[in-house]
mmCIF file of C-alpha atoms in Angstrom:
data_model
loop_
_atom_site.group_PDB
_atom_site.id
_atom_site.type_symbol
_atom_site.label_atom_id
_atom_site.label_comp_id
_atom_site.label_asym_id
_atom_site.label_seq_id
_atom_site.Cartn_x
_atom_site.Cartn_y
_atom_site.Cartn_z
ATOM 1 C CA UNK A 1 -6.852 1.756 37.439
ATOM 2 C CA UNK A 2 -4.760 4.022 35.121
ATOM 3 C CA UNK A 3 -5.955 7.387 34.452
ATOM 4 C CA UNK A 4 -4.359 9.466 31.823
ATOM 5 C CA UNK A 5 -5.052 13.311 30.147
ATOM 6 C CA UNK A 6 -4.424 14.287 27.315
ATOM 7 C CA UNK A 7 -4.868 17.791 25.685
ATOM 8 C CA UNK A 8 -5.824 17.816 22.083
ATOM 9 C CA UNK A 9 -5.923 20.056 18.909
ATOM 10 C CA UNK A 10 -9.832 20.056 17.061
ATOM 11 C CA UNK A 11 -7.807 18.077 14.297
ATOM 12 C CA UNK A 12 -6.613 15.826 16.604
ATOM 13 C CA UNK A 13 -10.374 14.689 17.633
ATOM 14 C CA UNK A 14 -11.747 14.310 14.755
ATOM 15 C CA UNK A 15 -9.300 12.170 13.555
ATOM 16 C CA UNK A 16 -9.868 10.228 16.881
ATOM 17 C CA UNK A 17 -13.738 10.475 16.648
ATOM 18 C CA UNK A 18 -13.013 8.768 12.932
ATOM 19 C CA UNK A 19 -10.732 6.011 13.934
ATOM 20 C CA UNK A 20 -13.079 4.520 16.973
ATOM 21 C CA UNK A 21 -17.178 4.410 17.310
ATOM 22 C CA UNK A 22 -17.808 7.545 20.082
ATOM 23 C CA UNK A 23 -21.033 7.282 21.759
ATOM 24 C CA UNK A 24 -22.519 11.068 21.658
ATOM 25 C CA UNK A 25 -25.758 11.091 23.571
ATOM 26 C CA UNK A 26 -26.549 11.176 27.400
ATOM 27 C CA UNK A 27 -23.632 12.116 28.654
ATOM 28 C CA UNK A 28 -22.749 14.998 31.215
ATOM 29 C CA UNK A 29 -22.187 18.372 30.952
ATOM 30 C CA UNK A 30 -19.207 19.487 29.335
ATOM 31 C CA UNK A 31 -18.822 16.039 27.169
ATOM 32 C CA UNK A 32 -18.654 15.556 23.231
ATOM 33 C CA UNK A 33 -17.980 12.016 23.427
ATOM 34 C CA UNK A 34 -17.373 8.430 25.353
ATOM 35 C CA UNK A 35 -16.606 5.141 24.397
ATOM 36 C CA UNK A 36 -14.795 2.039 25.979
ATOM 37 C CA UNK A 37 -11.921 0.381 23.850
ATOM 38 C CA UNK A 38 -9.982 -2.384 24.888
ATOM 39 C CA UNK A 39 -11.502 -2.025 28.231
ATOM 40 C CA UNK A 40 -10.095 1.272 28.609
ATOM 41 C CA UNK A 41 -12.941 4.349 28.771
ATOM 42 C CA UNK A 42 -12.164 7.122 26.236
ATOM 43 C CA UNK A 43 -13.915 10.236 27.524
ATOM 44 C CA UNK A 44 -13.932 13.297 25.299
ATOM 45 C CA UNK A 45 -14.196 16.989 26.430
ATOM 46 C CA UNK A 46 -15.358 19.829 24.687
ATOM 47 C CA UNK A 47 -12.211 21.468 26.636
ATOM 48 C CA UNK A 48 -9.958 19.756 23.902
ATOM 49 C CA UNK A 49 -9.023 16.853 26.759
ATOM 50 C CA UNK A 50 -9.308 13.531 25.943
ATOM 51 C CA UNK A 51 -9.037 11.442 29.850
ATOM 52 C CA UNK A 52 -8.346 7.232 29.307
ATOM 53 C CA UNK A 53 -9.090 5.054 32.037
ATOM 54 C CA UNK A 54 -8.309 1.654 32.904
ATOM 55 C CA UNK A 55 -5.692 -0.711 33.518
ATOM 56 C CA UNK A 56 -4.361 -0.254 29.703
ATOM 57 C CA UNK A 57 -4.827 3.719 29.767
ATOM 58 C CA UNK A 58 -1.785 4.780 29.191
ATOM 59 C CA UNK A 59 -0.859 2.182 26.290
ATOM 60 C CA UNK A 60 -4.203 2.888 24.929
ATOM 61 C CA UNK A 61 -3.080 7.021 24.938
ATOM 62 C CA UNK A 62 -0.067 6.562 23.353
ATOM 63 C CA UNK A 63 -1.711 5.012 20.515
ATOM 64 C CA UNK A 64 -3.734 8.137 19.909
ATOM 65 C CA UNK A 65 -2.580 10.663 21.048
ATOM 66 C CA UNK A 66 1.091 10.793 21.180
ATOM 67 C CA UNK A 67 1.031 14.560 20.250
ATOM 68 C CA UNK A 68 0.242 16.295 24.105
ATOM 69 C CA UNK A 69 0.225 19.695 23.769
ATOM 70 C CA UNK A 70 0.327 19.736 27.580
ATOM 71 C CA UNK A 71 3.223 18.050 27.598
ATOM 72 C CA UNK A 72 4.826 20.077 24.616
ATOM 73 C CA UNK A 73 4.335 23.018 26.678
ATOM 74 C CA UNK A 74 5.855 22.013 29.335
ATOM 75 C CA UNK A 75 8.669 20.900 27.139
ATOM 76 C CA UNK A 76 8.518 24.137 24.682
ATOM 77 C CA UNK A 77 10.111 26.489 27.125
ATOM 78 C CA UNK A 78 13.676 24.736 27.683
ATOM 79 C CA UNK A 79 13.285 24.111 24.126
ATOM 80 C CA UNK A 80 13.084 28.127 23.596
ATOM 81 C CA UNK A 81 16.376 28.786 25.162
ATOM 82 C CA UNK A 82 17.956 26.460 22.402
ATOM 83 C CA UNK A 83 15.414 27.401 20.071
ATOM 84 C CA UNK A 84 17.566 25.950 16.412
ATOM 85 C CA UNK A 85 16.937 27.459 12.966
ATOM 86 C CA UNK A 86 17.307 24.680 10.624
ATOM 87 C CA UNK A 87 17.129 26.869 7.711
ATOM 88 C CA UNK A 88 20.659 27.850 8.796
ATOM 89 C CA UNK A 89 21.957 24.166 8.706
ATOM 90 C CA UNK A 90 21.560 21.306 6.089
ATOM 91 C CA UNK A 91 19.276 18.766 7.268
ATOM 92 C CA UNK A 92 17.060 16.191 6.486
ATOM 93 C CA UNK A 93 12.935 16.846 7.211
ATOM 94 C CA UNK A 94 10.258 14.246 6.943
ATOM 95 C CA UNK A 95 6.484 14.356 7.031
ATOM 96 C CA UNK A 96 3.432 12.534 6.021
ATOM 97 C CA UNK A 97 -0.071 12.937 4.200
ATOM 98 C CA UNK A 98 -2.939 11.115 3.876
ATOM 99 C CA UNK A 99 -3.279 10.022 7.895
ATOM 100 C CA UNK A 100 -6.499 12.065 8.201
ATOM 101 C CA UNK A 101 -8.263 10.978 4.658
ATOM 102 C CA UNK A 102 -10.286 7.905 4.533
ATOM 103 C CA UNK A 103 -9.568 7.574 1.185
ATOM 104 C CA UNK A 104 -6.293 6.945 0.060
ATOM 105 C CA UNK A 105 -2.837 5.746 1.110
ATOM 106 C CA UNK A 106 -0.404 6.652 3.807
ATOM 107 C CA UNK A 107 2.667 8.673 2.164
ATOM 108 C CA UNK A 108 5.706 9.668 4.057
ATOM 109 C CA UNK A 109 8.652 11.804 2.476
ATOM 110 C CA UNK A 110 12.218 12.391 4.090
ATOM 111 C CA UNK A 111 13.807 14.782 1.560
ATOM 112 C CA UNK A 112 17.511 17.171 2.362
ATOM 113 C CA UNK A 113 18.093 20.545 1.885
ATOM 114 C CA UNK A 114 21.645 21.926 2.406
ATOM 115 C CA UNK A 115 22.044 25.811 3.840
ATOM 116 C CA UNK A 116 22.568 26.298 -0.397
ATOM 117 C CA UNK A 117 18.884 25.356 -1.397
ATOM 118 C CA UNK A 118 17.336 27.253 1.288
ATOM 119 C CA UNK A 119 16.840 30.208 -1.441
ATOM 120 C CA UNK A 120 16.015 28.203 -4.001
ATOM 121 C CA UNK A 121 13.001 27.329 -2.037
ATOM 122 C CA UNK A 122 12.040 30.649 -0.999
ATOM 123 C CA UNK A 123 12.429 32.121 -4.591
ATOM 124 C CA UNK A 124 10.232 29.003 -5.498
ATOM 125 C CA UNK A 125 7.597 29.917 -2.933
ATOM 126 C CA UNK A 126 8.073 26.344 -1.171
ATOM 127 C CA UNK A 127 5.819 26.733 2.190
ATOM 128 C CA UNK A 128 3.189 25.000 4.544
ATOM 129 C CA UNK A 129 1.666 22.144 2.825
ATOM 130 C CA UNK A 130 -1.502 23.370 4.172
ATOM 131 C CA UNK A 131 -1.419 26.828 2.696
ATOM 132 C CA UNK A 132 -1.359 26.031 -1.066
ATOM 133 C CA UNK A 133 -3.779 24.364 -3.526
ATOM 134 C CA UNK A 134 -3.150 21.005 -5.065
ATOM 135 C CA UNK A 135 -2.453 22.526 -8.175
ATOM 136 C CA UNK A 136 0.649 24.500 -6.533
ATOM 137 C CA UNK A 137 1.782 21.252 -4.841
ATOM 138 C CA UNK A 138 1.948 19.232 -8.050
ATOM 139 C CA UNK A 139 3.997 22.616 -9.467
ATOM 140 C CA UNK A 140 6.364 22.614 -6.296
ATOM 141 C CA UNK A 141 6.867 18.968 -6.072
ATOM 142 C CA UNK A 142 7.541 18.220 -9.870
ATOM 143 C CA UNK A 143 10.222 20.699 -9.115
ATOM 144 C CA UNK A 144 11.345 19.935 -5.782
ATOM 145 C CA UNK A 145 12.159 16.146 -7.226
ATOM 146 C CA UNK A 146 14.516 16.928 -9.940
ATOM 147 C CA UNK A 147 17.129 18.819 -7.621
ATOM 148 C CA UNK A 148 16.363 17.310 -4.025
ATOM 149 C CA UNK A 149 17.516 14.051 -2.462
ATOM 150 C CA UNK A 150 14.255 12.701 -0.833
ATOM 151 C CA UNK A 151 12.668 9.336 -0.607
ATOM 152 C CA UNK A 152 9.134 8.854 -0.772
ATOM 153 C CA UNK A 153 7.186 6.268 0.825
ATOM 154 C CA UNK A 154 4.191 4.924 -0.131
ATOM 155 C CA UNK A 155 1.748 2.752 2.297
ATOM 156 C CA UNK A 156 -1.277 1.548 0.037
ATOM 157 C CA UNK A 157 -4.705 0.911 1.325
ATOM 158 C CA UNK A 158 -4.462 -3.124 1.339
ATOM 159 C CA UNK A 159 -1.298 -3.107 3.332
ATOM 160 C CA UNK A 160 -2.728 -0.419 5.702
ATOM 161 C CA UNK A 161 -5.651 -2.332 6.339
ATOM 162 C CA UNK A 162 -2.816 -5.330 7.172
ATOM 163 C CA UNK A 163 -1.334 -3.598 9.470
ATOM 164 C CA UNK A 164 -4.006 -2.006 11.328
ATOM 165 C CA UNK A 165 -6.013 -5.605 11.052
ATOM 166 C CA UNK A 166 -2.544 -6.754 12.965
ATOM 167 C CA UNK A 167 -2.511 -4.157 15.818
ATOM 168 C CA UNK A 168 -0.538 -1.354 14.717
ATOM 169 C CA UNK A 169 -1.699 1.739 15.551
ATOM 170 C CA UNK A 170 -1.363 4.319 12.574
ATOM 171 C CA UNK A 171 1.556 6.132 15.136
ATOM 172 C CA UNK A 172 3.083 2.665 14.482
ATOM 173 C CA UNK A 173 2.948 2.771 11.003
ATOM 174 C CA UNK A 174 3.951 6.913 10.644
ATOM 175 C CA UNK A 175 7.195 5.946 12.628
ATOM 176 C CA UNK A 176 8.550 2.520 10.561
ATOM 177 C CA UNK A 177 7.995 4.627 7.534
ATOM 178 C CA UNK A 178 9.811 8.220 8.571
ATOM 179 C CA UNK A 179 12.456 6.134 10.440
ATOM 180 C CA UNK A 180 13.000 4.139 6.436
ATOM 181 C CA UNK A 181 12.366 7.006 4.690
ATOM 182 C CA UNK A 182 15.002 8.923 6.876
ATOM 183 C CA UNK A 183 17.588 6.159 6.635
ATOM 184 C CA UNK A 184 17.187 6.030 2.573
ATOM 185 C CA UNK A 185 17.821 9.840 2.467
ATOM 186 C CA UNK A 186 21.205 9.409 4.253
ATOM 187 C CA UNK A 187 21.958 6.662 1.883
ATOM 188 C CA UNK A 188 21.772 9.078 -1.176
ATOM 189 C CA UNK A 189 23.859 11.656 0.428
ATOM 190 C CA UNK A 190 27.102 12.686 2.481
ATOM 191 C CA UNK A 191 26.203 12.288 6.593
ATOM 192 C CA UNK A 192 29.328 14.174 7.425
ATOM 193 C CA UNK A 193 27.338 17.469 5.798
ATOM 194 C CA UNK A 194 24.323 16.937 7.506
ATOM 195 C CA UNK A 195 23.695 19.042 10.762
ATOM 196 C CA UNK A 196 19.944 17.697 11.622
ATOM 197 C CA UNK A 197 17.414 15.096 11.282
ATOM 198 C CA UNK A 198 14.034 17.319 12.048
ATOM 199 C CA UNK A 199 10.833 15.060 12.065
ATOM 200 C CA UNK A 200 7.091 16.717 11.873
ATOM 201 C CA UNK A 201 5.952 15.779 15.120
ATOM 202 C CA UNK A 202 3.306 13.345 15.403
ATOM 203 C CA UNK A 203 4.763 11.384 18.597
ATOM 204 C CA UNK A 204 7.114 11.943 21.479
ATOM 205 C CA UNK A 205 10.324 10.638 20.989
ATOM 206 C CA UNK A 206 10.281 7.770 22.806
ATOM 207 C CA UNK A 207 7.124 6.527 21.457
ATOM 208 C CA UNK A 208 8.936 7.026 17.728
ATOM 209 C CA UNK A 209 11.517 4.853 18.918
ATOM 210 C CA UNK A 210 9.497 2.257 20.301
ATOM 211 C CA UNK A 211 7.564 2.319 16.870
ATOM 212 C CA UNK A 212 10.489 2.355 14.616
ATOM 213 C CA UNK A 213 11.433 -1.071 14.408
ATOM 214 C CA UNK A 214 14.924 -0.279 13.610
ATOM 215 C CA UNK A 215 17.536 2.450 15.820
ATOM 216 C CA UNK A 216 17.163 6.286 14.563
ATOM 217 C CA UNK A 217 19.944 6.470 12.079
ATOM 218 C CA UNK A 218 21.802 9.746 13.553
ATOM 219 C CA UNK A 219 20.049 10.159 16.839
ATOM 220 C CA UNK A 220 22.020 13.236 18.255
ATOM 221 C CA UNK A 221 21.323 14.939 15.285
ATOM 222 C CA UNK A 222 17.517 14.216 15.589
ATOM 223 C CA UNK A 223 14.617 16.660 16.409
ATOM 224 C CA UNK A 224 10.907 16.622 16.742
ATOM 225 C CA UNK A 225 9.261 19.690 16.175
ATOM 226 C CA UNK A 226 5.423 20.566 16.476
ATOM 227 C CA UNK A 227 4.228 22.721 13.542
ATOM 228 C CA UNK A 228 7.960 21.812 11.776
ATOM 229 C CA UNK A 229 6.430 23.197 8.392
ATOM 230 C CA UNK A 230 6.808 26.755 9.747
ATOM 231 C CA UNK A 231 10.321 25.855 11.025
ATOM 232 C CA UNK A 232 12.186 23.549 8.534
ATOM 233 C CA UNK A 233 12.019 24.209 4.437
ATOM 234 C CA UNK A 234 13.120 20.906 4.831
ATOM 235 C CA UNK A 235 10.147 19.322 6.490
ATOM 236 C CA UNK A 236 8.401 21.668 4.021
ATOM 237 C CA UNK A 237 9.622 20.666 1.351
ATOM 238 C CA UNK A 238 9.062 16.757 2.682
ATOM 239 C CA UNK A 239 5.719 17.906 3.227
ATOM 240 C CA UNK A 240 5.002 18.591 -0.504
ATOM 241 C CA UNK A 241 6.393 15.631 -1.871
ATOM 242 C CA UNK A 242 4.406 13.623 0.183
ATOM 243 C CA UNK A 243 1.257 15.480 -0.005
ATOM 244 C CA UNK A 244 1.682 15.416 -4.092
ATOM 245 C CA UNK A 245 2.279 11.762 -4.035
ATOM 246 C CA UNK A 246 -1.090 11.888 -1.809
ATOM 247 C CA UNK A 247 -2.588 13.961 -4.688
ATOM 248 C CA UNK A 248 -1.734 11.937 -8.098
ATOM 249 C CA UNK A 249 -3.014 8.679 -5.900
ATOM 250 C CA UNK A 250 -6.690 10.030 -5.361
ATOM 251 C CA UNK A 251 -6.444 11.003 -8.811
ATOM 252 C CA UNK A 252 -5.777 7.649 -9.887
ATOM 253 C CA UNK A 253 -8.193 6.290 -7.621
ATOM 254 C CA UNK A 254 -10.872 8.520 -8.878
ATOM 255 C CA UNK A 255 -10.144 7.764 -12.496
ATOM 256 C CA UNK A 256 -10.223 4.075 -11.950
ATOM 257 C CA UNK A 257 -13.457 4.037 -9.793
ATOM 258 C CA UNK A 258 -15.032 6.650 -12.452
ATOM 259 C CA UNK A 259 -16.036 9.026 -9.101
ATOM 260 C CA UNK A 260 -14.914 12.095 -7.793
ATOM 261 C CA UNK A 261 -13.170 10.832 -3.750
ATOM 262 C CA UNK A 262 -13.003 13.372 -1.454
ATOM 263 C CA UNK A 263 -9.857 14.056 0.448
ATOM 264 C CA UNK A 264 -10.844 14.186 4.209
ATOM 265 C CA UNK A 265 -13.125 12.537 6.439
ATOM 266 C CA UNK A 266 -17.063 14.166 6.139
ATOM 267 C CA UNK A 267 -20.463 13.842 5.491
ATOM 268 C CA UNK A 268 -19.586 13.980 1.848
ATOM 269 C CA UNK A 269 -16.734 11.043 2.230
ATOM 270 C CA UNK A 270 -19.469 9.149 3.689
ATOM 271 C CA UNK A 271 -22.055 9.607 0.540
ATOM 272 C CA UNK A 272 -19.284 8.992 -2.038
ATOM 273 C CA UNK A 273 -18.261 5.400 0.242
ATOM 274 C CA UNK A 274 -22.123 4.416 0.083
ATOM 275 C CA UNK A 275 -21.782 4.935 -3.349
ATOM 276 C CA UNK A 276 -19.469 2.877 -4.082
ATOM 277 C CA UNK A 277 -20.756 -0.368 -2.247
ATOM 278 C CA UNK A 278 -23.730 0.007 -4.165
ATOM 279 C CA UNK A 279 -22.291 0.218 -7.402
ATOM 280 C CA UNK A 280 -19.293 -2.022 -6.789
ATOM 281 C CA UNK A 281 -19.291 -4.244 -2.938
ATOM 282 C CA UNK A 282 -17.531 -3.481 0.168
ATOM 283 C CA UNK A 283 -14.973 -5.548 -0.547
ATOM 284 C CA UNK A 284 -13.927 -2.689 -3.586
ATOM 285 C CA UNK A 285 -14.437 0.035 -0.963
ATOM 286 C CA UNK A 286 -11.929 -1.471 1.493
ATOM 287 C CA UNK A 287 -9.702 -1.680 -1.203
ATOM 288 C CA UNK A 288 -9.332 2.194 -1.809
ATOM 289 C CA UNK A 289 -9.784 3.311 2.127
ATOM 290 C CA UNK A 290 -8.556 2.755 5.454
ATOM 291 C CA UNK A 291 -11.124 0.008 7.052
ATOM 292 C CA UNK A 292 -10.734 1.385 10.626
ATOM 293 C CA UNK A 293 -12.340 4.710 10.122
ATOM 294 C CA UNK A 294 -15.776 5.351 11.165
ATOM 295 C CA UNK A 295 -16.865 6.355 7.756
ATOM 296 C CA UNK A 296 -17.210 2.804 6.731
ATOM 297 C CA UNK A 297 -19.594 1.629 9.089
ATOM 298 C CA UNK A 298 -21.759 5.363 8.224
ATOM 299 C CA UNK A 299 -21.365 4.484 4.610
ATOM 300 C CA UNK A 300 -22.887 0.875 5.349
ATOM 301 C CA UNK A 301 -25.867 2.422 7.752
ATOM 302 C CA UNK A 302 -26.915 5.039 4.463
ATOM 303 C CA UNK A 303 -27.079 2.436 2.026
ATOM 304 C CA UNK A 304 -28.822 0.096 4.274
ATOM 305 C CA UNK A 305 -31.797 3.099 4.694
ATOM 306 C CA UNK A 306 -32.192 3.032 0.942
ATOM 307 C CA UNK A 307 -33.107 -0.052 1.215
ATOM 308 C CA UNK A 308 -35.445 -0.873 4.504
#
């Protein structure tokens, strides 16, 4: 029987504790949550490690939790001796939004900034996706588009559900659409400029290329960096685009289902979902979220109290 560790971020369980049903009570000391999936026992610690076991364990990890940070640290000190600063070299960054939110799609941006925009950005203020407000996103991105070759992804909540409904993890779909993405960007522009491919981190590199579908279009040139926000304008920069095109989406959404949705995956997400089967049917909720996450079946058990 395999038996695999993993070491993960608070962000990283929840997102875990979203996409699978966790059993919470009677368990031992020192344990936030159990379940068995595909006859493989996921045990949660309140350490941060996640342990699989059984004969699928370490498949089962690398669908989940691709991003070690045991293993990155292992890794993170040969990587200090080369340690690279991209914003000295033109390259192409990509990231994601949207993986954590229940409602919404899946957006992925690859977008290239030369040595040359690298003050642009600065003077613009272009930083951590997670640091600013929506309203400076939108600002950013509406100007980051008009001067910066990117391409921007889009996976809508129908064909998520598809995909997931087929067996593909949401690793699975993060690394067909950075890998496209990636290869579109190096379409628009001149390769024999570009110095590195740096991709926000959310699998090892083998994993990515298992994922892809199709080979890493410059694969020398190609990094994965944890926290690449902090590291890359260019995965910065990727990171607002993608988040903004997150942004105007639950804006439409919200317009079109005449409620407010919630970015994220809490309590409240749960209220506004049970709200919406009982004004619409499931079938309209599934439409607007990702079916897999536990906030469906939460939704279902509060509108099914209003009524016993």
């Amino acid at each position: 029987m395999g038996n695999v560790v993993h070491k993960l971020t608070n962000q990283d369980i929840e997102q875990l504790l979203n996409q699978i049903n966790f059993s919470t009570s009677n368990l031992p000391n020192g344990m936030k949550a159990r379940t068995k999936y595909h006859d493989t026992v996921i045990s949660i610690y309140n350490s941060g490690k996640v342990m699989f076991q059984g004969k699928h364990a370490e498949h089962i990890a690398r669908q989940f939790c691709t991003t070690d940070s045991v293993t990155n640290s292992k890794s993170s000190k040969a990587d200090d001796l080369h340690n690279i600063t991209y914003n000295d070299y033109n390259c192409i960054g990509s990231d994601e939004a949207g993986s954590g939110d229940y409602f919404g799609p899946l957006t992925v941006c690859a977008a290239f900034v030369s040595k040359e925009h690298i003050d642009i950005l600065r003077t613009l203020g272009v930083d951590d996706s997670k640091k600013l407000t929506d309203t400076k996103i939108i600002e950013l991105a509406e100007q980051l588009i008009t001067f910066i070759p990117h391409s921007l992804l889009t996976l809508n909540n129908t064909k998520y559900n598809e995909r997931q409904a087929l067996g593909w993890s949401q690793v699975k779909m993060k690394a067909v659409l950075h890998n496209e993405a990636i290869k579109n960007v190096t379409n628009k522009i001149d390769t024999k400029a570009l110095d590195y491919i740096v991709i926000d981190q959310f699998a090892e590199r083998n994993v990515y290329k298992r994922y892809a579908l199709s080979d890493l279009p410059f694969p020398n040139q190609t990094k994965f960096e944890t926290k690449g926000e902090s590291k890359s304008l260019a995965i910065a920069a990727a990171s607002i685009i993608s988040r903004y095109a997150f942004i105007k989406h639950m804006d439409s959404i919200s317009k079109m289902m005449h409620f407010d949705i919630p970015k994220g995956a809490s309590h409240k997400v749960d209220l506004i979902a049970a709200q919406i089967i009982e004004k619409y049917n499931i079938s309209k909720l599934d439409s607007i979220s990702k079916k897999h996450f536990k906030n469906r079946d939460k939704a279902w058990t509060l509108v099914n109290k209003k009524y016993q």
